[in-house]
Amino acid sequence: MAEASIPVGSTTAGSIAVAAESTVATRMSAPPSFDVADFPVPHGREEEWRFTPLERLRGLHDGTAIAVRDGVRVEVEAPEGVTVETVGAGDARLGKAGTPVDRVAAQAYSAVEKASVITVPKETVLTEPIRISVQGTGETAYGHQVIELGAFAEAVVVIDHTGTGVLAANVDYLIGDGAKLTVVSIQDWDEKAVHVGQHNALVGRDASFKSVIVTFGGDLVRLHPRVTYAATGGEAQLFGLYFTDRAQHHEHRLLVDHNKPHNTSNVAYKGALQGEAAHAVWIGDVLIRAAAEGTDTYELNRNLVLTDGARVDSVPNLEIETGEIAGAGHASATGRFDDEQLFYLMARGIPAAEARRLVVRGFFAELVQQIGVPDVQERLIDKIEAELEASL
Amino acid sequence: MATLEIRDLHVSVEADNATKEILKGVDLTVKQGETHAIMGPNGSGKSTLAYSLAGHPKYTITSGTVTLDGEDVLEMSVDERARAGVFLAMQYPVEVPGVSVSNFLRTSATAIRGEAPKLRTWVKEVKESMERLNMDPSFAERNVNEGFSGGEKKRHEILQLELLKPKIAILDETDSGLDVDALRIVSEGVNRVRESGDTGTLLITHYTRILRYIKPDHVHVFAGGRIAESGGPELADKLEAEGYEAYTKGGTAQ
């Protein structure tokens, strides 16, 4: 596949800025805040909103989306040793990992009455995943979840979003020193769902955080995974897969803030698109602050466009305020599964549908293997197959 | 005995909003076990013939017939042609990112043979074929044609030829861009397939060089979208000495 063959209507822009002042921060129309009133109602031309069809947010951005009690059903299945609490909005652990950066996140923060706090005590190593099921009931809801790992604890968390509805949520990950957290967030919504979320991870000293975002469903999904470091020696891996179908809008906006020295980050997102007006947006912001000596970071976004009519906007942005780093790089490419590839595979006896499957499976394979949760991996492969079947 | 029959084949392409006829009445019969060299200057339509036989969507057949053992090849889809036994080794093999060579070969062999090859014998078969073509085992784990050198791409094409054992093999300028060592290795691969006697070979080339390694039974000169002259191996010697000039004069070639 010629990686330079960018489909019509897509942009693949990238920049490396060496700036005295952070453009990542100044590009936002308002500074981070817990108060929704600090954010003007977006009109769509702001940098952080310019790719998002506001009219499909069902009022999450302008205060007209009114939540109903139990608008989503949240069930937590946790192994022994894990504490699951329902707390009020005033709990000190809420918002500790990060502050809302846009109006929808602030709206969610301001509107929630109850939040779930899941705690894995220090030195507790779980052998089974914590499973959180978030099921939409067709209503509007705001949510907040906190997952806290004590020092040297290890856990895998699977958050599974299904059903339909309108949800704005914040998720905080507090990762203690030397702890290891893997989170798989699956957006397997029905086709009408709208989901906007900000994920904040605060990575402790020598801790490691792995986030896997899997987005298939929904009418509009806009997620904002963010990482900051509490100390040195931390590692963050942010992986993502999306399969964007006809008329779907999937937007992933990442920020890794290297605010402390000697931490690493690795970002890899891959998406396949098919169908008229399928739209995927990927924004990868990596900020290496002046204090962050010894940083090692790499970010990658790959898109595979399977049919005409789909659009990708991919914008990696690496901002470096110190030269004393171990490494920093980024890559973005959007390719097309084209007629020549199809011809080549078919000329070897492989039927068209299978040729397509072979290419898409291959495209996602290395990321699927990164998940490390077998039942999620299998479900994902089945899901990819089903998406492909639907297209033929 | 498998026979490919091409009768009065006319093929055109769409270019710049105009239809352009490239093949202007090709007649050719290739039988299993035979080797036909098709030689001609650039732009004479040699590659168009190759891609039209394989069913590339860019080319429109405007008249004529192509049959394989009486079956209408032109009615078949690209993959059906391959499963019927037509193989095209391409001049510019296509990169397929994300698909490993081993996965590709096995998927292809499964499709062509109608059942998945038994894993143990298959692994051995691939390994031995790769060794004979001087291909490093690490090749199998690389993505199809991605980052391959020109010579590696051609060896990979011949590897497929050996594994898929077609009835009719069309080799489109397999010799182009190869150094002498690579040419010898690739030619030996083609000869192993020819020696089985089960495959008819249509060797399309611009140069006579490859004919030192692969001896054709028949040589055809292609010019102006059709076969201008046919003969035995001696015709290649004549071309070697005199070039294509005699055929390109008078504007018969594109």
GROMACS .gro file of N, CA, C and O in nm, chain A residues 5-75:
model
  284
    5SER      N    1  -0.066   0.757  -0.032
    5SER     CA    2  -0.195   0.776  -0.099
    5SER      C    3  -0.302   0.811   0.003
    5SER      O    4  -0.363   0.729   0.065
    6ILE      N    5  -0.318   0.937   0.023
    6ILE     CA    6  -0.412   0.987   0.122
    6ILE      C    7  -0.547   1.006   0.055
    6ILE      O    8  -0.556   1.067  -0.050
    7PRO      N    9  -0.650   0.947   0.113
    7PRO     CA   10  -0.779   0.956   0.047
    7PRO      C   11  -0.830   1.100   0.039
    7PRO      O   12  -0.793   1.185   0.122
    8VAL      N   13  -0.915   1.120  -0.054
    8VAL     CA   14  -0.973   1.251  -0.074
    8VAL      C   15  -1.041   1.297   0.054
    8VAL      O   16  -1.112   1.220   0.118
    9GLY      N   17  -1.019   1.419   0.090
    9GLY     CA   18  -1.089   1.473   0.206
    9GLY      C   19  -1.020   1.445   0.337
    9GLY      O   20  -1.073   1.476   0.442
   10SER      N   21  -0.903   1.387   0.336
   10SER     CA   22  -0.838   1.361   0.463
   10SER      C   23  -0.720   1.456   0.479
   10SER      O   24  -0.667   1.509   0.383
   11THR      N   25  -0.682   1.472   0.602
   11THR     CA   26  -0.562   1.551   0.625
   11THR      C   27  -0.469   1.468   0.710
   11THR      O   28  -0.511   1.397   0.799
   12THR      N   29  -0.346   1.469   0.679
   12THR     CA   30  -0.247   1.405   0.763
   12THR      C   31  -0.140   1.510   0.786
   12THR      O   32  -0.045   1.520   0.711
   13ALA      N   33  -0.162   1.588   0.887
   13ALA     CA   34  -0.069   1.696   0.913
   13ALA      C   35   0.013   1.660   1.035
   13ALA      O   36  -0.032   1.588   1.122
   14GLY      N   37   0.131   1.704   1.043
   14GLY     CA   38   0.211   1.677   1.161
   14GLY      C   39   0.300   1.794   1.188
   14GLY      O   40   0.334   1.869   1.098
   15SER      N   41   0.338   1.810   1.312
   15SER     CA   42   0.431   1.919   1.338
   15SER      C   43   0.516   1.886   1.458
   15SER      O   44   0.475   1.813   1.547
   16ILE      N   45   0.635   1.934   1.457
   16ILE     CA   46   0.720   1.928   1.574
   16ILE      C   47   0.750   2.072   1.611
   16ILE      O   48   0.811   2.145   1.535
   17ALA      N   49   0.702   2.111   1.725
   17ALA     CA   50   0.721   2.250   1.765
   17ALA      C   51   0.822   2.256   1.879
   17ALA      O   52   0.818   2.174   1.970
   18VAL      N   53   0.913   2.345   1.872
   18VAL     CA   54   1.002   2.371   1.984
   18VAL      C   55   0.965   2.511   2.032
   18VAL      O   56   1.004   2.611   1.974
   19ALA      N   57   0.883   2.512   2.134
   19ALA     CA   58   0.820   2.638   2.167
   19ALA      C   59   0.850   2.680   2.310
   19ALA      O   60   0.865   2.597   2.398
   20ALA      N   61   0.860   2.809   2.330
   20ALA     CA   62   0.878   2.862   2.465
   20ALA      C   63   0.747   2.848   2.541
   20ALA      O   64   0.744   2.823   2.660
   21GLU      N   65   0.639   2.859   2.468
   21GLU     CA   66   0.507   2.850   2.531
   21GLU      C   67   0.435   2.731   2.468
   21GLU      O   68   0.444   2.710   2.348
   22SER      N   69   0.365   2.656   2.549
   22SER     CA   70   0.301   2.537   2.497
   22SER      C   71   0.186   2.569   2.403
   22SER      O   72   0.090   2.633   2.442
   23THR      N   73   0.198   2.524   2.280
   23THR     CA   74   0.084   2.544   2.191
   23THR      C   75  -0.026   2.443   2.223
   23THR      O   76  -0.142   2.468   2.197
   24VAL      N   77   0.014   2.328   2.281
   24VAL     CA   78  -0.088   2.231   2.320
   24VAL      C   79  -0.186   2.295   2.417
   24VAL      O   80  -0.307   2.279   2.406
   25ALA      N   81  -0.130   2.369   2.513
   25ALA     CA   82  -0.217   2.434   2.611
   25ALA      C   83  -0.291   2.553   2.552
   25ALA      O   84  -0.410   2.571   2.574
   26THR      N   85  -0.221   2.632   2.473
   26THR     CA   86  -0.285   2.753   2.422
   26THR      C   87  -0.384   2.725   2.310
   26THR      O   88  -0.468   2.808   2.279
   27ARG      N   89  -0.372   2.607   2.249
   27ARG     CA   90  -0.468   2.574   2.144
   27ARG      C   91  -0.607   2.553   2.200
   27ARG      O   92  -0.706   2.559   2.130
   28MET      N   93  -0.617   2.519   2.330
   28MET     CA   94  -0.747   2.499   2.391
   28MET      C   95  -0.811   2.636   2.414
   28MET      O   96  -0.743   2.733   2.445
   29SER      N   97  -0.945   2.638   2.402
   29SER     CA   98  -1.009   2.768   2.412
   29SER      C   99  -1.025   2.815   2.557
   29SER      O  100  -1.054   2.932   2.580
   30ALA      N  101  -1.006   2.725   2.653
   30ALA     CA  102  -1.012   2.767   2.794
   30ALA      C  103  -0.918   2.677   2.874
   30ALA      O  104  -0.897   2.561   2.835
   31PRO      N  105  -0.860   2.727   2.983
   31PRO     CA  106  -0.774   2.640   3.064
   31PRO      C  107  -0.856   2.533   3.136
   31PRO      O  108  -0.977   2.551   3.154
   32PRO      N  109  -0.792   2.424   3.177
   32PRO     CA  110  -0.864   2.315   3.246
   32PRO      C  111  -0.937   2.368   3.369
   32PRO      O  112  -0.887   2.457   3.437
   33SER      N  113  -1.054   2.312   3.393
   33SER     CA  114  -1.132   2.357   3.510
   33SER      C  115  -1.237   2.251   3.544
   33SER      O  116  -1.285   2.179   3.457
   34PHE      N  117  -1.272   2.245   3.674
   34PHE     CA  118  -1.378   2.153   3.716
   34PHE      C  119  -1.516   2.216   3.698
   34PHE      O  120  -1.617   2.150   3.712
   35ASP      N  121  -1.517   2.344   3.670
   35ASP     CA  122  -1.644   2.416   3.665
   35ASP      C  123  -1.688   2.438   3.520
   35ASP      O  124  -1.619   2.503   3.442
   36VAL      N  125  -1.803   2.385   3.488
   36VAL     CA  126  -1.853   2.393   3.351
   36VAL      C  127  -1.869   2.539   3.305
   36VAL      O  128  -1.852   2.571   3.187
   37ALA      N  129  -1.895   2.628   3.401
   37ALA     CA  130  -1.916   2.770   3.367
   37ALA      C  131  -1.788   2.836   3.315
   37ALA      O  132  -1.793   2.942   3.252
   38ASP      N  133  -1.674   2.772   3.341
   38ASP     CA  134  -1.547   2.828   3.291
   38ASP      C  135  -1.525   2.804   3.142
   38ASP      O  136  -1.432   2.857   3.083
   39PHE      N  137  -1.611   2.722   3.084
   39PHE     CA  138  -1.596   2.693   2.941
   39PHE      C  139  -1.711   2.755   2.863
   39PHE      O  140  -1.827   2.727   2.894
   40PRO      N  141  -1.681   2.838   2.765
   40PRO     CA  142  -1.791   2.886   2.681
   40PRO      C  143  -1.852   2.771   2.602
   40PRO      O  144  -1.784   2.670   2.578
   41VAL      N  145  -1.978   2.783   2.565
   41VAL     CA  146  -2.040   2.681   2.481
   41VAL      C  147  -1.969   2.681   2.346
   41VAL      O  148  -1.957   2.785   2.283
   42PRO      N  149  -1.916   2.567   2.304
   42PRO     CA  150  -1.841   2.567   2.177
   42PRO      C  151  -1.931   2.593   2.057
   42PRO      O  152  -2.049   2.558   2.058
   43HIS      N  153  -1.875   2.660   1.959
   43HIS     CA  154  -1.951   2.684   1.836
   43HIS      C  155  -1.899   2.599   1.720
   43HIS      O  156  -1.957   2.599   1.612
   44GLY      N  157  -1.789   2.529   1.743
   44GLY     CA  158  -1.743   2.435   1.640
   44GLY      C  159  -1.616   2.476   1.570
   44GLY      O  160  -1.553   2.394   1.503
   45ARG      N  161  -1.576   2.602   1.583
   45ARG     CA  162  -1.453   2.643   1.514
   45ARG      C  163  -1.331   2.639   1.605
   45ARG      O  164  -1.219   2.660   1.561
   46GLU      N  165  -1.351   2.612   1.735
   46GLU     CA  166  -1.238   2.600   1.826
   46GLU      C  167  -1.150   2.483   1.783
   46GLU      O  168  -1.199   2.382   1.731
   47GLU      N  169  -1.020   2.496   1.811
   47GLU     CA  170  -0.927   2.391   1.773
   47GLU      C  171  -0.973   2.254   1.824
   47GLU      O  172  -0.969   2.155   1.752
   48GLU      N  173  -1.018   2.250   1.952
   48GLU     CA  174  -1.051   2.119   2.010
   48GLU      C  175  -1.187   2.066   1.966
   48GLU      O  176  -1.224   1.954   1.995
   49TRP      N  177  -1.264   2.149   1.895
   49TRP     CA  178  -1.397   2.105   1.852
   49TRP      C  179  -1.413   2.101   1.700
   49TRP      O  180  -1.518   2.063   1.649
   50ARG      N  181  -1.311   2.144   1.629
   50ARG     CA  182  -1.334   2.168   1.486
   50ARG      C  183  -1.363   2.042   1.404
   50ARG      O  184  -1.421   2.050   1.298
   51PHE      N  185  -1.326   1.924   1.457
   51PHE     CA  186  -1.355   1.801   1.382
   51PHE      C  187  -1.487   1.735   1.426
   51PHE      O  188  -1.531   1.639   1.366
   52THR      N  189  -1.544   1.785   1.538
   52THR     CA  190  -1.658   1.716   1.599
   52THR      C  191  -1.790   1.775   1.551
   52THR      O  192  -1.809   1.896   1.558
   53PRO      N  193  -1.881   1.692   1.502
   53PRO     CA  194  -2.014   1.744   1.464
   53PRO      C  195  -2.097   1.772   1.589
   53PRO      O  196  -2.156   1.682   1.646
   54LEU      N  197  -2.098   1.899   1.632
   54LEU     CA  198  -2.163   1.936   1.759
   54LEU      C  199  -2.310   1.899   1.762
   54LEU      O  200  -2.364   1.863   1.867
   55GLU      N  201  -2.375   1.906   1.645
   55GLU     CA  202  -2.519   1.879   1.642
   55GLU      C  203  -2.550   1.733   1.676
   55GLU      O  204  -2.663   1.700   1.709
   56ARG      N  205  -2.447   1.649   1.674
   56ARG     CA  206  -2.472   1.509   1.709
   56ARG      C  207  -2.436   1.478   1.854
   56ARG      O  208  -2.445   1.364   1.898
   57LEU      N  209  -2.397   1.581   1.932
   57LEU     CA  210  -2.361   1.561   2.073
   57LEU      C  211  -2.482   1.555   2.165
   57LEU      O  212  -2.468   1.533   2.285
   58ARG      N  213  -2.600   1.575   2.110
   58ARG     CA  214  -2.727   1.568   2.187
   58ARG      C  215  -2.726   1.659   2.309
   58ARG      O  216  -2.775   1.623   2.415
   59GLY      N  217  -2.663   1.774   2.293
   59GLY     CA  218  -2.668   1.873   2.400
   59GLY      C  219  -2.566   1.856   2.511
   59GLY      O  220  -2.566   1.931   2.609
   60LEU      N  221  -2.475   1.761   2.498
   60LEU     CA  222  -2.374   1.742   2.603
   60LEU      C  223  -2.283   1.865   2.617
   60LEU      O  224  -2.227   1.890   2.722
   61HIS      N  225  -2.272   1.940   2.510
   61HIS     CA  226  -2.177   2.052   2.509
   61HIS      C  227  -2.240   2.186   2.547
   61HIS      O  228  -2.170   2.283   2.569
   62ASP      N  229  -2.375   2.193   2.551
   62ASP     CA  230  -2.436   2.324   2.574
   62ASP      C  231  -2.530   2.328   2.694
   62ASP      O  232  -2.608   2.422   2.711
   63GLY      N  233  -2.523   2.223   2.776
   63GLY     CA  234  -2.603   2.223   2.899
   63GLY      C  235  -2.746   2.177   2.882
   63GLY      O  236  -2.823   2.176   2.978
   64THR      N  237  -2.786   2.137   2.762
   64THR     CA  238  -2.925   2.095   2.742
   64THR      C  239  -2.946   1.945   2.760
   64THR      O  240  -3.060   1.899   2.758
   65ALA      N  241  -2.838   1.870   2.778
   65ALA     CA  242  -2.853   1.726   2.799
   65ALA      C  243  -2.875   1.700   2.947
   65ALA      O  244  -2.784   1.716   3.029
   66ILE      N  245  -2.996   1.666   2.984
   66ILE     CA  246  -3.030   1.647   3.125
   66ILE      C  247  -3.027   1.498   3.158
   66ILE      O  248  -3.095   1.418   3.094
   67ALA      N  249  -2.948   1.465   3.259
   67ALA     CA  250  -2.932   1.325   3.294
   67ALA      C  251  -3.051   1.273   3.371
   67ALA      O  252  -3.117   1.348   3.442
   68VAL      N  253  -3.080   1.146   3.354
   68VAL     CA  254  -3.181   1.082   3.438
   68VAL      C  255  -3.109   0.985   3.531
   68VAL      O  256  -2.999   0.939   3.502
   69ARG      N  257  -3.173   0.959   3.645
   69ARG     CA  258  -3.113   0.867   3.741
   69ARG      C  259  -3.097   0.728   3.675
   69ARG      O  260  -3.186   0.682   3.605
   70ASP      N  261  -2.985   0.668   3.696
   70ASP     CA  262  -2.955   0.536   3.638
   70ASP      C  263  -2.971   0.535   3.485
   70ASP      O  264  -3.024   0.440   3.428
   71GLY      N  265  -2.928   0.641   3.424
   71GLY     CA  266  -2.929   0.648   3.277
   71GLY      C  267  -2.838   0.544   3.214
   71GLY      O  268  -2.860   0.504   3.101
   72VAL      N  269  -2.737   0.505   3.289
   72VAL     CA  270  -2.658   0.387   3.249
   72VAL      C  271  -2.655   0.290   3.367
   72VAL      O  272  -2.660   0.332   3.483
   73ARG      N  273  -2.650   0.161   3.335
   73ARG     CA  274  -2.635   0.061   3.440
   73ARG      C  275  -2.487   0.024   3.449
   73ARG      O  276  -2.428  -0.016   3.350
   74VAL      N  277  -2.430   0.044   3.567
   74VAL     CA  278  -2.288   0.012   3.585
   74VAL      C  279  -2.277  -0.107   3.680
   74VAL      O  280  -2.330  -0.104   3.791
   75GLU      N  281  -2.216  -0.213   3.633
   75GLU     CA  282  -2.195  -0.329   3.720
   75GLU      C  283  -2.046  -0.358   3.726
   75GLU      O  284  -1.979  -0.359   3.624
   0.00000   0.00000   0.00000
